[in-house]
PDB file of C-alpha atoms in Angstrom:
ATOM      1  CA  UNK L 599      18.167  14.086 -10.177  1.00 76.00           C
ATOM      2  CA  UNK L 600      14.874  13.035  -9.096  1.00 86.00           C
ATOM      3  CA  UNK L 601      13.255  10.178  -7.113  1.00 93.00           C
ATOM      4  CA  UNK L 602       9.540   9.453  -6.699  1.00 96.00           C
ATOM      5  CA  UNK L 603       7.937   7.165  -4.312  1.00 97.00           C
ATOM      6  CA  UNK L 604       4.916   5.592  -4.073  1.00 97.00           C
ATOM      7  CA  UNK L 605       4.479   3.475  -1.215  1.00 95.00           C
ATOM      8  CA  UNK L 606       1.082   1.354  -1.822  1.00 96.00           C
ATOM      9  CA  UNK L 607       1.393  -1.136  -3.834  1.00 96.00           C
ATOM     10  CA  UNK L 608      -2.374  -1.698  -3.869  1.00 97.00           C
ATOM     11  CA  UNK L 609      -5.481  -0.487  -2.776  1.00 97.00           C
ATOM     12  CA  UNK L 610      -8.798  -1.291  -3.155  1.00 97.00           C
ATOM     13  CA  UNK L 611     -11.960   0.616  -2.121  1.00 97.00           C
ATOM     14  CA  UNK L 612     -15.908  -0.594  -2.643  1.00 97.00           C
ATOM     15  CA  UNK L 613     -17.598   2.060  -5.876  1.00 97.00           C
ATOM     16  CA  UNK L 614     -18.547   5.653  -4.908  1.00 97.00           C
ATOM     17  CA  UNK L 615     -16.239   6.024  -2.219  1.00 97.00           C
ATOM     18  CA  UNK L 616     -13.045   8.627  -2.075  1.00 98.00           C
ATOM     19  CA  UNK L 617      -9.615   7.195  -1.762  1.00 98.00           C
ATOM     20  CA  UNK L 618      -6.614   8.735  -1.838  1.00 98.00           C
ATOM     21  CA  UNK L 619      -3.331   7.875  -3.324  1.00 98.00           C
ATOM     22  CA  UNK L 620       0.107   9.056  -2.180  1.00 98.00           C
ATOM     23  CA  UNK L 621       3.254  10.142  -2.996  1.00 98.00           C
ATOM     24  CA  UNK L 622       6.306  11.587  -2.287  1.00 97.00           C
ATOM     25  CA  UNK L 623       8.875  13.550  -4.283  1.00 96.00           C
ATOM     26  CA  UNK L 624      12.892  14.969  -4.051  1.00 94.00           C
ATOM     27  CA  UNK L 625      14.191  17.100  -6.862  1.00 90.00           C
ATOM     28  CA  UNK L 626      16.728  19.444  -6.937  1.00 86.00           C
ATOM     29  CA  UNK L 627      15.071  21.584  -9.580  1.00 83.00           C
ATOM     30  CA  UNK L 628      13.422  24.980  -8.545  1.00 81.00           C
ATOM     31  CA  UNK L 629      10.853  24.486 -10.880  1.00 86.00           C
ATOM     32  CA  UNK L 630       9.404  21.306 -11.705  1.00 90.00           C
ATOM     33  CA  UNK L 631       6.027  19.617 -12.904  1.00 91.00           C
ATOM     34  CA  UNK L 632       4.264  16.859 -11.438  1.00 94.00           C
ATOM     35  CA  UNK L 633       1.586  14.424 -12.786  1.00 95.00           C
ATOM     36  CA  UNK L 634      -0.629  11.546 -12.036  1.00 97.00           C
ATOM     37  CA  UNK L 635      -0.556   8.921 -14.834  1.00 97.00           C
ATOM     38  CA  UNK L 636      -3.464   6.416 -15.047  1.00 97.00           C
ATOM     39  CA  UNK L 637      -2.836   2.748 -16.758  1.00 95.00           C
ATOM     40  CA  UNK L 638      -5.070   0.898 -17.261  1.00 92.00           C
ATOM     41  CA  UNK L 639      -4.897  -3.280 -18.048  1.00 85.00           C
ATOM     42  CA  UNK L 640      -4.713  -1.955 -21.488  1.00 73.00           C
ATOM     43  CA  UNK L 641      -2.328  -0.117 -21.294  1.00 73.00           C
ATOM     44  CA  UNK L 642      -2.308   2.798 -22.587  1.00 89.00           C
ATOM     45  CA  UNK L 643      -0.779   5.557 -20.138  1.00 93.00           C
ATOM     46  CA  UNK L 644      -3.358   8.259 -19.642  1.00 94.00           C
ATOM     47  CA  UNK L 645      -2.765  11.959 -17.713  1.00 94.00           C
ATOM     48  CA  UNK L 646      -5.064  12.361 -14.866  1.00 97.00           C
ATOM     49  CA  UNK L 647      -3.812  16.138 -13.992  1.00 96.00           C
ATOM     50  CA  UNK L 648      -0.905  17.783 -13.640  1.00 94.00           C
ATOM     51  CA  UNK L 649       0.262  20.684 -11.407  1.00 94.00           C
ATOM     52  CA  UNK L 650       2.918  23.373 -11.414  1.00 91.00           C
ATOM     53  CA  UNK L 651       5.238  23.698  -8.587  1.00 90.00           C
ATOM     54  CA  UNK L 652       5.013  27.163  -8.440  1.00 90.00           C
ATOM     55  CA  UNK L 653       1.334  27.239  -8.187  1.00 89.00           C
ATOM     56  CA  UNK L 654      -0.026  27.090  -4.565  1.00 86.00           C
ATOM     57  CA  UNK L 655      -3.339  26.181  -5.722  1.00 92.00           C
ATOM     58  CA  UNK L 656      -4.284  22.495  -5.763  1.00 95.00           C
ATOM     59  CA  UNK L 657      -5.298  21.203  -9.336  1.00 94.00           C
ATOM     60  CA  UNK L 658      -8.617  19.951  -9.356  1.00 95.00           C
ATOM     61  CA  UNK L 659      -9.909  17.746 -12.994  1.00 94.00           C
ATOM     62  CA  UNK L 660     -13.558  16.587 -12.014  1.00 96.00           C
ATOM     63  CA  UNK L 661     -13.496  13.855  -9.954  1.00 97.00           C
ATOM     64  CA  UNK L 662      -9.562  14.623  -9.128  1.00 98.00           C
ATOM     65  CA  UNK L 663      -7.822  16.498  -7.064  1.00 97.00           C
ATOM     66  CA  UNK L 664      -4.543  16.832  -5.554  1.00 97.00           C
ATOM     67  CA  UNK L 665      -3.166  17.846  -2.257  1.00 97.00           C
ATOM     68  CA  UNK L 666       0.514  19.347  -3.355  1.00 96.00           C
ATOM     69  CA  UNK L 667       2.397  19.860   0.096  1.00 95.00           C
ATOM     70  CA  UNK L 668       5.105  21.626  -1.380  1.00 93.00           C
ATOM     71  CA  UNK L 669       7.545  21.835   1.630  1.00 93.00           C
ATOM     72  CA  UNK L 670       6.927  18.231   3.043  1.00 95.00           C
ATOM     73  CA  UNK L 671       7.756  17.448  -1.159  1.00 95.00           C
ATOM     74  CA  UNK L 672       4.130  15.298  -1.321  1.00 96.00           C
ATOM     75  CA  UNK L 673       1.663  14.798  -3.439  1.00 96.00           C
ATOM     76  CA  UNK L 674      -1.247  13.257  -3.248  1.00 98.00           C
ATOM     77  CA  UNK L 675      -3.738  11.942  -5.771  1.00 98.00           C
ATOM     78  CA  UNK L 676      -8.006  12.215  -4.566  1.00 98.00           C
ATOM     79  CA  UNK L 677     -10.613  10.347  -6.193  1.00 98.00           C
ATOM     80  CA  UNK L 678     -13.989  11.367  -5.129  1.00 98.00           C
ATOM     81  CA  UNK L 679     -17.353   9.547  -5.840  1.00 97.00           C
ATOM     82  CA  UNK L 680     -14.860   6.483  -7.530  1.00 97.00           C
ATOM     83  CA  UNK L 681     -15.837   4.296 -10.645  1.00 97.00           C
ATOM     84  CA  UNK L 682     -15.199   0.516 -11.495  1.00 96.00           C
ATOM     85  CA  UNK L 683     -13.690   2.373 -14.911  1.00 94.00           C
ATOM     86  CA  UNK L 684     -11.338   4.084 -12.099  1.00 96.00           C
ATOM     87  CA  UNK L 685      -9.516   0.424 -11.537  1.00 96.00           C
ATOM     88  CA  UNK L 686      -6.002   0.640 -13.028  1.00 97.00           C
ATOM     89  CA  UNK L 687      -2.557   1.465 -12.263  1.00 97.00           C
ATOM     90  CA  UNK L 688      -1.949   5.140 -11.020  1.00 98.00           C
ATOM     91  CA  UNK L 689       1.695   6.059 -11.580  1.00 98.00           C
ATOM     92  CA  UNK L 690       2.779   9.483  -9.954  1.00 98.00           C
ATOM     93  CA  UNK L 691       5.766  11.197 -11.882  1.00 96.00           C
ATOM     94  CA  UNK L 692       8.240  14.658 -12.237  1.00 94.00           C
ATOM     95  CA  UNK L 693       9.790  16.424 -14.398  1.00 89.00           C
ATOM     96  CA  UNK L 694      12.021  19.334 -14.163  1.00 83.00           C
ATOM     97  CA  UNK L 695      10.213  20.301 -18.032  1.00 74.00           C
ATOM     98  CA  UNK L 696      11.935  20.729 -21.128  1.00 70.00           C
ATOM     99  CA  UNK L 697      14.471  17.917 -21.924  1.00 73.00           C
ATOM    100  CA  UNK L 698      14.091  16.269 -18.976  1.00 80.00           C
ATOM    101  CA  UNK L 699      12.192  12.837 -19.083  1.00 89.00           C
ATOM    102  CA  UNK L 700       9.481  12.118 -16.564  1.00 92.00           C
ATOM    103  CA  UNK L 701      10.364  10.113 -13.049  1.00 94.00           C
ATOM    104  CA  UNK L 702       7.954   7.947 -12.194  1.00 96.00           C
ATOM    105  CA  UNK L 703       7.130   6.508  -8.857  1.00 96.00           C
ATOM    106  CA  UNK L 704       6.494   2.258  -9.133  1.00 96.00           C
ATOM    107  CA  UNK L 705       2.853   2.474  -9.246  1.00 97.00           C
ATOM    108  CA  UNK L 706      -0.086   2.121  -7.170  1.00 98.00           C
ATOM    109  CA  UNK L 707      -2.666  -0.962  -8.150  1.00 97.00           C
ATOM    110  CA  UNK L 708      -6.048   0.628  -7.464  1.00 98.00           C
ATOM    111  CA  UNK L 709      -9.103  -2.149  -7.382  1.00 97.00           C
ATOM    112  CA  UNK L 710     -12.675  -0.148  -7.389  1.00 97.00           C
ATOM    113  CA  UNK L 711     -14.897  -3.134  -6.305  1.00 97.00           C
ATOM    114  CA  UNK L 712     -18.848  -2.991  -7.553  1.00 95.00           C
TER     115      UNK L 712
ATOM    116  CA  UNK M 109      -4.359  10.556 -36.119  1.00 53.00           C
ATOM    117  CA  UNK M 110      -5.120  11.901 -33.169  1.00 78.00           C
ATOM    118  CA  UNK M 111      -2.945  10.134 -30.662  1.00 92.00           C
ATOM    119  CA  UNK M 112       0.924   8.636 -30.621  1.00 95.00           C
ATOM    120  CA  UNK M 113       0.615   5.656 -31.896  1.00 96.00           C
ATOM    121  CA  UNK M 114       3.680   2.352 -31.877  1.00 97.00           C
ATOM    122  CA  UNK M 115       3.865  -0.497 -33.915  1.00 97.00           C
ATOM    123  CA  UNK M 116       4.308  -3.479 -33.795  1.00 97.00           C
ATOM    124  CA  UNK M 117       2.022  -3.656 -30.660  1.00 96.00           C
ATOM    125  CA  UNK M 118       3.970  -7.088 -29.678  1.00 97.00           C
ATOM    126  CA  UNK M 119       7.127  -8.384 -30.896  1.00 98.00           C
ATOM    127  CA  UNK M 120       8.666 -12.039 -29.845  1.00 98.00           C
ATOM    128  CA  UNK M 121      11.826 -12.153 -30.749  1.00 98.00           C
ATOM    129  CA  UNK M 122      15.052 -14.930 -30.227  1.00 97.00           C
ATOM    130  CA  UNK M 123      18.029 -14.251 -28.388  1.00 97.00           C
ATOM    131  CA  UNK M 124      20.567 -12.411 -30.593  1.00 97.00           C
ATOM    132  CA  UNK M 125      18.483 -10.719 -33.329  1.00 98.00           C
ATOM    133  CA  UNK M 126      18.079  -7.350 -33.986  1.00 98.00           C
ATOM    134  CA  UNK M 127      14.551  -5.250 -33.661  1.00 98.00           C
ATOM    135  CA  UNK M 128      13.046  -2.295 -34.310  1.00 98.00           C
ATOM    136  CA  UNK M 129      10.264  -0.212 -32.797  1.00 98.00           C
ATOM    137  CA  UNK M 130       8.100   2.231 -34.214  1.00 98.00           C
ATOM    138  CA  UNK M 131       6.995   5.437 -33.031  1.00 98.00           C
ATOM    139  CA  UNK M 132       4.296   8.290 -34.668  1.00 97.00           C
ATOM    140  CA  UNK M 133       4.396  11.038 -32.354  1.00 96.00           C
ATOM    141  CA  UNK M 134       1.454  13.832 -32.563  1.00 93.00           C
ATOM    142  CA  UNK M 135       1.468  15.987 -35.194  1.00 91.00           C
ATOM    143  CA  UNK M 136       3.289  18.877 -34.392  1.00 88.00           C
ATOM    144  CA  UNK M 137       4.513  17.678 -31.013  1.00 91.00           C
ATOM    145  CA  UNK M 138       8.695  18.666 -31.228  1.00 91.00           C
ATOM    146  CA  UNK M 139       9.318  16.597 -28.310  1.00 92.00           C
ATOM    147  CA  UNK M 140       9.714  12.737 -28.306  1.00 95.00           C
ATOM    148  CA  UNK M 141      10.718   9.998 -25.658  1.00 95.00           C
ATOM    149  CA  UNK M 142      10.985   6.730 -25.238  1.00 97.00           C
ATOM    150  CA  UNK M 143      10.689   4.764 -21.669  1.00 97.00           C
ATOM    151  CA  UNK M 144      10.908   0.985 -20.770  1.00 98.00           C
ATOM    152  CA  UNK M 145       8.722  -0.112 -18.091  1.00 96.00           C
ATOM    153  CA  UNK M 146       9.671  -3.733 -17.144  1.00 94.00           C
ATOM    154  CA  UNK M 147       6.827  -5.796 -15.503  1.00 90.00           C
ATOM    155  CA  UNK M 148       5.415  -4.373 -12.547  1.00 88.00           C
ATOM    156  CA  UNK M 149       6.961  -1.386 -12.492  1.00 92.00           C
ATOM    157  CA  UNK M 150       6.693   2.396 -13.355  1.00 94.00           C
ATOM    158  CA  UNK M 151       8.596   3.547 -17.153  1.00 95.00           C
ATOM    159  CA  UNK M 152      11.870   4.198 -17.667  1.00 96.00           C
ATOM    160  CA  UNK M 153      13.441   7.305 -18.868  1.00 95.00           C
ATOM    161  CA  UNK M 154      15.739   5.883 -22.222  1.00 97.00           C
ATOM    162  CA  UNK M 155      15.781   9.218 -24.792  1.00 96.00           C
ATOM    163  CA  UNK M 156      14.712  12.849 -25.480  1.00 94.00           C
ATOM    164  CA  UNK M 157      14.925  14.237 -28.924  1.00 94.00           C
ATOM    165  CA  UNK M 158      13.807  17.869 -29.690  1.00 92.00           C
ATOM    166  CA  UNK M 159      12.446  17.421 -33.559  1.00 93.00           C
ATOM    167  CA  UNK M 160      15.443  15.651 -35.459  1.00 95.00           C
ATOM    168  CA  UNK M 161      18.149  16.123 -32.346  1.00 94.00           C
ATOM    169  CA  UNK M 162      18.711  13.319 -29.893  1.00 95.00           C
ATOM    170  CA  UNK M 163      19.680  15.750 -26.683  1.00 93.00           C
ATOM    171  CA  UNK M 164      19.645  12.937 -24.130  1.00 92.00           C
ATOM    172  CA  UNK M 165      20.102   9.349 -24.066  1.00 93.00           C
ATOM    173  CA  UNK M 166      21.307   9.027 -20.604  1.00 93.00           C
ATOM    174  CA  UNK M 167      18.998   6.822 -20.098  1.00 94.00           C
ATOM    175  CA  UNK M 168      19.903   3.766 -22.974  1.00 97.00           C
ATOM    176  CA  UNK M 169      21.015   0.445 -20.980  1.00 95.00           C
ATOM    177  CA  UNK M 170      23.842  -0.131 -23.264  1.00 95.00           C
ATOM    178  CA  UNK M 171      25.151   0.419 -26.704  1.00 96.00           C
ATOM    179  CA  UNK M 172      22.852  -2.492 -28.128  1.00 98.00           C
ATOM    180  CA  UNK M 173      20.016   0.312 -27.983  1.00 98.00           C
ATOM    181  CA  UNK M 174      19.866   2.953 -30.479  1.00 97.00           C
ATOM    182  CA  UNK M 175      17.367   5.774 -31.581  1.00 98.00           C
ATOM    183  CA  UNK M 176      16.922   7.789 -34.523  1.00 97.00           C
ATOM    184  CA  UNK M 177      14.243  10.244 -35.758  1.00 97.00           C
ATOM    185  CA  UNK M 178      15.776  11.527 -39.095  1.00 96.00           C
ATOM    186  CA  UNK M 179      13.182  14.047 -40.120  1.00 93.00           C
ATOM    187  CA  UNK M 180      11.794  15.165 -36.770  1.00 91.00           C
ATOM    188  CA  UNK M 181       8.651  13.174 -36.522  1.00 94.00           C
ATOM    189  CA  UNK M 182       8.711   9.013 -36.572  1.00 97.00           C
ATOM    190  CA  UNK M 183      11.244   7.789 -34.552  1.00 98.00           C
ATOM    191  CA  UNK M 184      12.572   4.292 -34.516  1.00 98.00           C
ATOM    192  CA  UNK M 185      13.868   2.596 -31.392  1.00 98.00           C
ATOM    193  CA  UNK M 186      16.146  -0.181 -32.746  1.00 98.00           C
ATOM    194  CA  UNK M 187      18.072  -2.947 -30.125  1.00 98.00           C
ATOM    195  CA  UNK M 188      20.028  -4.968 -31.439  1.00 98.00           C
ATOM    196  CA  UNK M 189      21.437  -8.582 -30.335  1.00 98.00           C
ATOM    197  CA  UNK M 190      18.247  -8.697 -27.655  1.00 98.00           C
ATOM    198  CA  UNK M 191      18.730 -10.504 -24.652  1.00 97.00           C
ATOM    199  CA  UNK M 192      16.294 -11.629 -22.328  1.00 96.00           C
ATOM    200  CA  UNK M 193      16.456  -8.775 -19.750  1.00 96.00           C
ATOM    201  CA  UNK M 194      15.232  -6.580 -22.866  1.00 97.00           C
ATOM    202  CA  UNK M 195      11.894  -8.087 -22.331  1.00 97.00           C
ATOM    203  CA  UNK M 196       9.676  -5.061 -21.180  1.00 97.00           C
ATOM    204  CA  UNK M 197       7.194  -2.773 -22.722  1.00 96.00           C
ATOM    205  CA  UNK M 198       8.461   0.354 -24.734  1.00 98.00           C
ATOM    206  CA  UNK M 199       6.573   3.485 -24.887  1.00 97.00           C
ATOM    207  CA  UNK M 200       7.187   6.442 -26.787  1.00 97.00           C
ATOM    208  CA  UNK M 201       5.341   9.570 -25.750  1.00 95.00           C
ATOM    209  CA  UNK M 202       5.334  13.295 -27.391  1.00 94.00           C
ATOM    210  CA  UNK M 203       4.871  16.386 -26.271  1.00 90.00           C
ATOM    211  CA  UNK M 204       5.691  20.464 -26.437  1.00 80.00           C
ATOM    212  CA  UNK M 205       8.649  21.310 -25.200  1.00 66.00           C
ATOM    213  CA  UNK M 206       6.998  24.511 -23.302  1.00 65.00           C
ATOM    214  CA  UNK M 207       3.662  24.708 -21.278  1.00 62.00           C
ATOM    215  CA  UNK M 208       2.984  22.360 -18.933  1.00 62.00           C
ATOM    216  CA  UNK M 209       5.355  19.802 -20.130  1.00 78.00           C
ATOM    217  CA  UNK M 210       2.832  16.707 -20.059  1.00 85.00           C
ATOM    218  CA  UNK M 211       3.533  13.896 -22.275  1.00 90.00           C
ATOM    219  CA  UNK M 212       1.191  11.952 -24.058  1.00 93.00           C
ATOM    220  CA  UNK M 213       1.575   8.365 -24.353  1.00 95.00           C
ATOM    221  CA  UNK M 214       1.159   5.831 -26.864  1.00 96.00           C
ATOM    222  CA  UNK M 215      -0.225   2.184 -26.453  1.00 95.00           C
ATOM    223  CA  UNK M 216       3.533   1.058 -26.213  1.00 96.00           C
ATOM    224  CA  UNK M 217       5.178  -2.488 -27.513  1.00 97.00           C
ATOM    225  CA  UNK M 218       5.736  -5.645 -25.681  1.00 96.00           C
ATOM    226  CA  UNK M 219       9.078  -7.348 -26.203  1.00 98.00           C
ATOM    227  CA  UNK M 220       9.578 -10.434 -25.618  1.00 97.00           C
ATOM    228  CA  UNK M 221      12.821 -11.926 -26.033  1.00 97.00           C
ATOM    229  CA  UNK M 222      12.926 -16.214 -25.754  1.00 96.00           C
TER     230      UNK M 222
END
């Protein structure tokens, strides 16, 4: 079994600067996936970047980065240089791969005022 | 088409009647869930089939819900006697079953049961 948790509901940071979005994790799996999922009001879920467990190295997608903290089980979601397109919902989710559906955390509301 | 896609895109429906949801996964993609995400919060595992085989549906509230995806590409989500506490959005998403195990999402239906 797995449990996510995300534990800001909402953010909001003024255009161009970074802000980061956390989350913890607790699997049981010895290998496992994890994922940042944007939403937006349309929405249509979106992948924002994904990273291995087994990979030390932090995935890094542009603009986004993550800080994967693999013994404290967190997992943190950087947006650099951020966007009014950046506002959605950023859901943070696991999955063990395979058959296994994705966990996802409840959600972070990020506002990217002008 | 590039993307899943889901149809209808909304769906009112009254207490008691039956529904059914549409999914067109990516061409090629063997893998195929579907997730409920009630308002506010993140999806909701429901079921996992690998091309034509449903290998999980753990995650089906009760035995009103019911999926099928005969020939191992559109699969149909069908509840039946809705109640109100099936109002939520349903999203199917696809993937391959190796790799890195990210799903891709479509645009999802809103049901709303009065």
């Amino acid at each position: 079994a797995q449990t996510v948790t995300q534990s800001q509901p909402e953010m909001s940071v003024q255009e161009a600067e970074t802000v980061t979005l956390s989350c913890t994790y607790d699997t049981s799996e010895n290998n496992y996936y994890l994922f940042w999922y944007k939403q937006p009001p349309s929405r249509q879920m979106i992948l924002v970047i994904r990273q291995e467990a087994y990979k030390q190295q932090n995935a890094t997608e542009n603009r986004f980065s993550v800080n994967f903290q693999k013994a404290a089980k967190s997992f943190s979601l950087k947006i650099s240089d951020s966007q009014l397109g950046d506002t959605a919902m950023y859901f943070c989710a696991s999955t063990g791969g395979g058959a296994d559906g994705l966990t996802f955390g409840k959600g972070t509301h990020l506002i990217i005022q002008p | 088409g590039a993307g899943v896609s889901q149809s209808p895109r909304y769906k009112v429906a009254k207490r008691g009647q039956d529904v059914a949801l549409r999914c067109d996964p990516i061409s090629g993609h063997v893998s195929l869930f579907w997730y409920q995400q009630a308002l506010g919060q993140g999806p909701e595992f429901l079921t996992y089939f690998q091309n034509e085989a449903q290998l999980d549906k753990s995650g089906l509230p009760s035995d009103r819900f019911f999926a099928e995806r005969p020939e191992g590409s559109v699969s149909t989500l069908k509840i039946q006697r809705t109640q109100q506490e099936d109002s939520a959005v349903y999203l199917c998403a696809s993937s391959f079953p190796t790799g890195g195990y990210e799903q891709y999402f479509g645009p999802g239906t809103r049901l709303t049961v009065t």
